Coordinates of C-alpha atoms in Angstrom, one line a residue:
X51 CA -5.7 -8.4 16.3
X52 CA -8.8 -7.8 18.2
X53 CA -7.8 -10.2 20.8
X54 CA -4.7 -7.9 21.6
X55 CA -5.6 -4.7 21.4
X56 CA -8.8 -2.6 20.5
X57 CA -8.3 -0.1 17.7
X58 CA -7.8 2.9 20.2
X59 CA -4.7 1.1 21.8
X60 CA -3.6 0.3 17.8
X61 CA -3.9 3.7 17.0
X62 CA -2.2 5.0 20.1
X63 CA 0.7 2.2 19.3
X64 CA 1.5 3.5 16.0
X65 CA 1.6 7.5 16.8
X66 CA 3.8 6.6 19.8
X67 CA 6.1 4.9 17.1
X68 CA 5.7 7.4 14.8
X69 CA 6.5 10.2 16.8
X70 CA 9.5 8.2 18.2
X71 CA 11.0 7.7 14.6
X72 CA 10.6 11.4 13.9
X73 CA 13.6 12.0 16.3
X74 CA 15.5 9.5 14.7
X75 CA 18.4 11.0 12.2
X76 CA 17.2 10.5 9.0
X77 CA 19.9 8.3 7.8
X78 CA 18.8 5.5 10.6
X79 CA 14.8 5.9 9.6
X80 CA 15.2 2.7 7.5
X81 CA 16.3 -0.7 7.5
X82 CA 17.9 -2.4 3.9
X83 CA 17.3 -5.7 2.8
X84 CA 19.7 -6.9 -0.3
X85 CA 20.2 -3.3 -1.2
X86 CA 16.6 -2.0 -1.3
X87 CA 15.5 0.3 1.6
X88 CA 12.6 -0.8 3.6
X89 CA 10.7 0.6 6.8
X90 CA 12.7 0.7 9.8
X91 CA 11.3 -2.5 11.6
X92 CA 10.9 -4.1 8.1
X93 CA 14.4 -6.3 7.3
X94 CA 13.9 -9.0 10.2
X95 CA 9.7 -9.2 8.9
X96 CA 11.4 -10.3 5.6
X97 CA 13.8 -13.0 6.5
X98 CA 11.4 -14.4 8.6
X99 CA 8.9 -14.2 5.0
X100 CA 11.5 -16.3 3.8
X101 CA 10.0 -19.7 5.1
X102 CA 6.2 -18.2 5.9
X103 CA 3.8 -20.3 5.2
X104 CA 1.5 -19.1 2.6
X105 CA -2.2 -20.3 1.8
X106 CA -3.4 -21.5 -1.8
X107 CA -6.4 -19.5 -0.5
X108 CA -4.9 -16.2 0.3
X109 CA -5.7 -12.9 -1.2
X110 CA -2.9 -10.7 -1.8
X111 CA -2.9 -6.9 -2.6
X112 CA 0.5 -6.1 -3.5
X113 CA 1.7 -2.6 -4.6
X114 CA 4.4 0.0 -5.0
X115 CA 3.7 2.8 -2.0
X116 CA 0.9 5.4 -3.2
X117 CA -0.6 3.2 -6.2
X118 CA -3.8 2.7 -4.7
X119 CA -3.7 0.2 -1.9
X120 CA -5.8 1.1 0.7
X121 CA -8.5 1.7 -2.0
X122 CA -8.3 -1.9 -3.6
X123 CA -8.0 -3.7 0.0
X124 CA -11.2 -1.7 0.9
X125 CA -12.9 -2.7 -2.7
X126 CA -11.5 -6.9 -1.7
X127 CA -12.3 -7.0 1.5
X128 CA -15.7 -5.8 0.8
X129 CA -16.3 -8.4 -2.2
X130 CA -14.5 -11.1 0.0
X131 CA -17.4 -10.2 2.5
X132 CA -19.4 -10.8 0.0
X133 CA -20.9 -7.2 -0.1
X134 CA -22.0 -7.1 3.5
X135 CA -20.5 -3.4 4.1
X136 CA -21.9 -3.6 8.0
X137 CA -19.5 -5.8 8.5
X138 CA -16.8 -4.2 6.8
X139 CA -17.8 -0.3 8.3
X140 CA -17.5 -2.1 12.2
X141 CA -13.9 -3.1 11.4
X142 CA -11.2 -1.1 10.7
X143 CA -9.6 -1.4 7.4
X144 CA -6.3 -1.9 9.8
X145 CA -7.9 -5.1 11.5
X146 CA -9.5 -6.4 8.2
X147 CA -6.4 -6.6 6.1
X148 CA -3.0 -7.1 7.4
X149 CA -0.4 -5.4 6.1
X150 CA 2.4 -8.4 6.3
X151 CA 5.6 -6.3 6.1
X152 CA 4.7 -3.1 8.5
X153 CA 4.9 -4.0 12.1
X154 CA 5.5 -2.1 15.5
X155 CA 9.0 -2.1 16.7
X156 CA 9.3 -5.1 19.8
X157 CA 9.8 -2.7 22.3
X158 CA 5.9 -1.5 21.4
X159 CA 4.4 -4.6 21.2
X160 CA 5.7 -5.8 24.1
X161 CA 3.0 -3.4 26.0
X162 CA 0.0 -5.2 24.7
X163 CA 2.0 -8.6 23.7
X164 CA 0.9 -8.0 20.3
X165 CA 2.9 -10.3 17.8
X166 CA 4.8 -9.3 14.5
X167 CA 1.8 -8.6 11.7
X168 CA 3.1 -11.4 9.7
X169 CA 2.6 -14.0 13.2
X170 CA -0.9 -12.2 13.5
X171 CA -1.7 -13.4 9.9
X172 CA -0.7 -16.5 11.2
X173 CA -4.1 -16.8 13.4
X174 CA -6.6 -15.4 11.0
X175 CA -9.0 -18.2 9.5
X176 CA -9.2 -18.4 5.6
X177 CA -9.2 -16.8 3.3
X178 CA -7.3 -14.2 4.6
X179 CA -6.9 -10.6 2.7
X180 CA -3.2 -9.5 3.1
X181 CA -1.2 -6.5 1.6
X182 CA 2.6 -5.5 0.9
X183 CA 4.4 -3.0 -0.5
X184 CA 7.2 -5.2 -0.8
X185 CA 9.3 -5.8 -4.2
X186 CA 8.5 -9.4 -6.1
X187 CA 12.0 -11.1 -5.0
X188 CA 11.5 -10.0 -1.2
X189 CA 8.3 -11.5 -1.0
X190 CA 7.6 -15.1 0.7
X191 CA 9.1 -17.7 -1.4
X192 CA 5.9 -19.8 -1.0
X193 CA 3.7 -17.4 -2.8
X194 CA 5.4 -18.8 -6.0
X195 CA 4.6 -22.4 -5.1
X196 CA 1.2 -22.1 -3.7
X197 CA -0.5 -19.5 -6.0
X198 CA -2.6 -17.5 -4.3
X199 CA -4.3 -14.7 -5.8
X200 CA -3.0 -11.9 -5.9
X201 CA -4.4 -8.1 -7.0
X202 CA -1.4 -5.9 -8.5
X203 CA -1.9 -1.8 -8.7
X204 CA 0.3 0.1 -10.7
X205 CA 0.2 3.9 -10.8
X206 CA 1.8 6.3 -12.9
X207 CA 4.8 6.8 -11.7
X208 CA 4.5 11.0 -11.6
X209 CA 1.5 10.7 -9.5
X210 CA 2.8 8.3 -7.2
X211 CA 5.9 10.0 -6.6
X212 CA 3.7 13.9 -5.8
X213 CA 1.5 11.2 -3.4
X214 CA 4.6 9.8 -1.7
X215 CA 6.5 13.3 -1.4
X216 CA 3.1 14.5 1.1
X217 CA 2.8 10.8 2.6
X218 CA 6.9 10.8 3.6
X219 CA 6.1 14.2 5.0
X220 CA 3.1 12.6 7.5
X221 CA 4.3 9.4 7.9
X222 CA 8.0 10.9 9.4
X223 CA 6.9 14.6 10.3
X224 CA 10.4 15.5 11.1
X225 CA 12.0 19.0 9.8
X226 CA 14.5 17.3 7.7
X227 CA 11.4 15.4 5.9
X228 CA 8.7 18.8 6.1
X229 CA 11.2 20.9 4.7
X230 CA 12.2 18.7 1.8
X231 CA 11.5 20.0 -1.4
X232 CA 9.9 18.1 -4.2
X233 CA 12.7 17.9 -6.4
X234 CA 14.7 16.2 -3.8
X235 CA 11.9 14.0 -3.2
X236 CA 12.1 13.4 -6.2
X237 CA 15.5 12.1 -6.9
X238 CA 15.5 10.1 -4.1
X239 CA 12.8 8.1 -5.5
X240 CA 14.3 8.3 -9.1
X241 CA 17.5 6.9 -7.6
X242 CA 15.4 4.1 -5.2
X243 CA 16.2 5.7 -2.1
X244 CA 13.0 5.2 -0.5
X245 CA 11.0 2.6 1.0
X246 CA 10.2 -0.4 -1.1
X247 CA 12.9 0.4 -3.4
X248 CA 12.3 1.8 -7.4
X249 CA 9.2 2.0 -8.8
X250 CA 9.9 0.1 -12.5
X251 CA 11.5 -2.8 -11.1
X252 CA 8.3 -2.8 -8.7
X253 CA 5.9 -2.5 -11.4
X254 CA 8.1 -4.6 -13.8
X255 CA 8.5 -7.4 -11.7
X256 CA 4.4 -8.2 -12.3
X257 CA 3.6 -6.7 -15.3
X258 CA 6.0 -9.4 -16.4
X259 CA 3.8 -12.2 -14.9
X260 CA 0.6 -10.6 -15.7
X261 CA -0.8 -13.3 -17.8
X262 CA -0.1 -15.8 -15.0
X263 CA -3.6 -17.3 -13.7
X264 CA -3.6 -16.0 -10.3
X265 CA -2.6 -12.6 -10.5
X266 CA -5.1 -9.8 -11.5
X267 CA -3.1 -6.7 -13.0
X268 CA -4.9 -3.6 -12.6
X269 CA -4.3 0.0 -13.4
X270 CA -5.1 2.9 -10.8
X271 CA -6.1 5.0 -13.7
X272 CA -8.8 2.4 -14.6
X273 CA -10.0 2.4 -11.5
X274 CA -10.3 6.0 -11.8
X275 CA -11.9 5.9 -15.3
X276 CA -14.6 3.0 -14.4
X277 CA -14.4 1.9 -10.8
X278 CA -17.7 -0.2 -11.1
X279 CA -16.2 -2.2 -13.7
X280 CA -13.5 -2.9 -12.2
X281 CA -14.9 -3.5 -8.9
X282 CA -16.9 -6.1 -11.4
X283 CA -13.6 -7.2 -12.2
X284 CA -12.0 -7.9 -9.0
X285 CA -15.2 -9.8 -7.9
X286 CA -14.9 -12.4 -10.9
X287 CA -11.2 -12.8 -10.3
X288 CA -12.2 -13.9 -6.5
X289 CA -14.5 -16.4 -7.9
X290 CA -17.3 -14.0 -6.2
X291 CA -20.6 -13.9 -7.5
X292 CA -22.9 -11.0 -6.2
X293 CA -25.7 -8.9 -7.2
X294 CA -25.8 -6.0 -9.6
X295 CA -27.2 -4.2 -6.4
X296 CA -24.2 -5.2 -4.4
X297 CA -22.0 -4.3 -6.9
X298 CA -23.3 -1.0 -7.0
X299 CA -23.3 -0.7 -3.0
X300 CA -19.4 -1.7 -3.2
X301 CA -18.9 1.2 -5.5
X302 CA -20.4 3.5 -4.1
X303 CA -18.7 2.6 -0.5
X304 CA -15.1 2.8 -2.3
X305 CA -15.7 5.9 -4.1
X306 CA -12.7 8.6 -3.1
X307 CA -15.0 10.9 -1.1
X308 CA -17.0 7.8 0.5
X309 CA -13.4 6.7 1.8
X310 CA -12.1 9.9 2.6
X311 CA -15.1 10.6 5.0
X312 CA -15.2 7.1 6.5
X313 CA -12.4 6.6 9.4
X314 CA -12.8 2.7 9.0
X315 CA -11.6 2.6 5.8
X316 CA -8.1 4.9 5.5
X317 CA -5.5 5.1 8.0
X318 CA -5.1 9.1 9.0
X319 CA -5.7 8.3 12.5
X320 CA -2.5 6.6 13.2
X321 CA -0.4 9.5 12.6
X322 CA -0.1 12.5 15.0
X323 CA -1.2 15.4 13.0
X324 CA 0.5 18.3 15.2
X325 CA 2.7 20.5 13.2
X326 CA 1.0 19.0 10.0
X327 CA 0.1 21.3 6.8
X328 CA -3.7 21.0 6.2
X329 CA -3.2 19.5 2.7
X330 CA -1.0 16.9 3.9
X331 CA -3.1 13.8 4.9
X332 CA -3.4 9.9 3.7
X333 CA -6.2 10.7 1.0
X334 CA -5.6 14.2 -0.3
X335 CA -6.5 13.9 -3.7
X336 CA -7.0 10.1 -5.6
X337 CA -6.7 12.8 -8.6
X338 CA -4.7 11.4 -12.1
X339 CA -2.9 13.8 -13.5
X340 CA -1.9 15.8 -10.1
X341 CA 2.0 15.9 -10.9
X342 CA 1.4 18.6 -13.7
X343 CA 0.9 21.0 -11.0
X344 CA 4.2 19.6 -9.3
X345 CA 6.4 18.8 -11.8
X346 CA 9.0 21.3 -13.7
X347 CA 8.9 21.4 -17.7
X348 CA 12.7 20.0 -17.1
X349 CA 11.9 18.0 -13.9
X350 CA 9.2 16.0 -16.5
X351 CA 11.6 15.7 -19.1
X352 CA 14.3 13.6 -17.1
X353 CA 11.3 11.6 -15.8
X354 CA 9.7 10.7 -18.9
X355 CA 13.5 9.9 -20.5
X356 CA 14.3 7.8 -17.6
X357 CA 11.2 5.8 -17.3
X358 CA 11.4 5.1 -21.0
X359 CA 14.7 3.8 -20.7
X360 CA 13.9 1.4 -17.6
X361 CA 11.1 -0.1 -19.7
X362 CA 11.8 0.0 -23.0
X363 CA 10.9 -3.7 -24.7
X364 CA 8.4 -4.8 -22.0
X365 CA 5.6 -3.4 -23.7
X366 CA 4.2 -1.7 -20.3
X367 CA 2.4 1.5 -21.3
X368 CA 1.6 4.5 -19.0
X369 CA -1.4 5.9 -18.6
X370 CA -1.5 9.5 -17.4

């Protein structure tokens, strides 16, 4: 990336396509891909996935939106740079890790020449740190052959979907999207008409393989509850051995307010802000348990009965 652009011309990139996409009717926001809806400029990135060539050497941090991602690509990328957090504060997160299935419209890049993220990952050296959001069957077919390892984050679904409702309303700041309430956020999302598809086949899809040797199947909740563990965790699943010291470091730079304070490590700065409620931003809480100040006593019910349904005899439990 850095060869392209600097992080200022990124930045400025991504509001101009942000702001373009909030005068875009609603309805044309998105792009589909085999019936799940996906970012606007998202459908081609996958069918090119299709034939991609993956690494046996990659990392991969794949989640549902809102589970936890830009925390655990901060916590990898700092273990995969074997604790050296000088590095990792020069960089931004954005340049450090890309995020394969996000990528500026053509017209966009075609200022700076920048490629599609997936070609950009292309000219990184290994091992690379990549993220998606995307859904196990849309993801490169090689990641199945080559085994890579790959980091899952689930989240209860309640919380994600009260972290998603404020995200939608940053991330397309349009008045159809700012005056949206909750509840019919909410059914959207129940009903998979959002990006990156329904959360349960999402979550399913990997809690399925998550025995398998190469993936790592964490809980955003346990990260919550014991992040140094689990950053102890992640660094023995990368075949990473550091210091208790440097362990400790890691934690302390991945703790919610460390992130929330350091611009390097989130990604508030690619969205324009004007017209934006104070309370809406890209880390507003990292809380468990925020959707019992969002949720109706009916609203929790339907949840609870429909989530049950969608997972009964998988054994997945939720934590909340």
């Amino acid at each position: 990336m850095d060869k392209y652009v600097t992080f200022e011309e990124y930045r400025d990139m991504w509001r101009i396509t942000n702001q373009a996409i909030s005068h875009v009717p609603k309805d044309e926001q998105y792009s589909e891909y085999e019936g799940i809806r996906l970012p606007l400029h998202t459908a081609k990135v996958v069918e090119d996935l299709k034939t991609w060539e993956v690494r046996h050497d990659d990392v991969w941090i794949i989640t549902y939106p809102k589970s936890g991602t830009i925390w655990t690509q901060e916590i990898t990328s700092a273990v995969m740079h074997d604790g050296n957090l000088d590095a990792i504060r020069a960089r931004h997160v954005l340049f450090r890790v890309v995020y394969i299935d996000k990528t500026l419209p053509a017209e966009i890049r075609r200022l700076k020449n920048v490629p599609d993220s997936h070609r950009l990952a292309e000219e990184i050296s290994s091992p690379r740190v990549l993220r998606s959001h995307l859904p196990g069957p849309l993801l490169p077919l090689q990641l199945w052959e080559k085994k890579p390892r790959i980091i899952y984050v689930m989240r209860n679904f309640k919380d994600v979907a009260v972290s998603y409702f404020y995200f939608m309303k940053m991330a397309i700041n349009d008045r159809a999207t700012l005056n949206q309430s909750f509840g019919e956020f909410l059914d959207e999302m129940m009903s998979g008409k959002v990006p990156y598809g329904t959360w349960w086949e999402h979550v399913l899809f990997f809690w399925k393989r998550r025995h398998e040797k190469n993936i790592l199947f964490l809980r955003y909740e346990d990260l919550k509850a014991d992040l140094r563990g689990n950053v102890e965790k992640i660094c023995n699943f990368l075949g990473k051995d550091l210091s208790a010291a440097s362990l400790d470091a890691i934690t302390q730079h991945c703790s919610f307010t460390a992130m929330k304070s350091n611009p390097m490590a989130h990604i508030d700065l690619i969205f324009d802000r004007q017209g934006l409620p104070e309370d809406v931003t890209f880390m507003r809480k990292g809380e468990v348990g925020d959707w019992k100040l969002h949720f109706t006593v009916a609203q929790n019910e339907v949840v609870e009965n429909h989530i049950e349904e969608k997972i009964r005899g998988s054994g997945l439990t939720i934590k909340s």
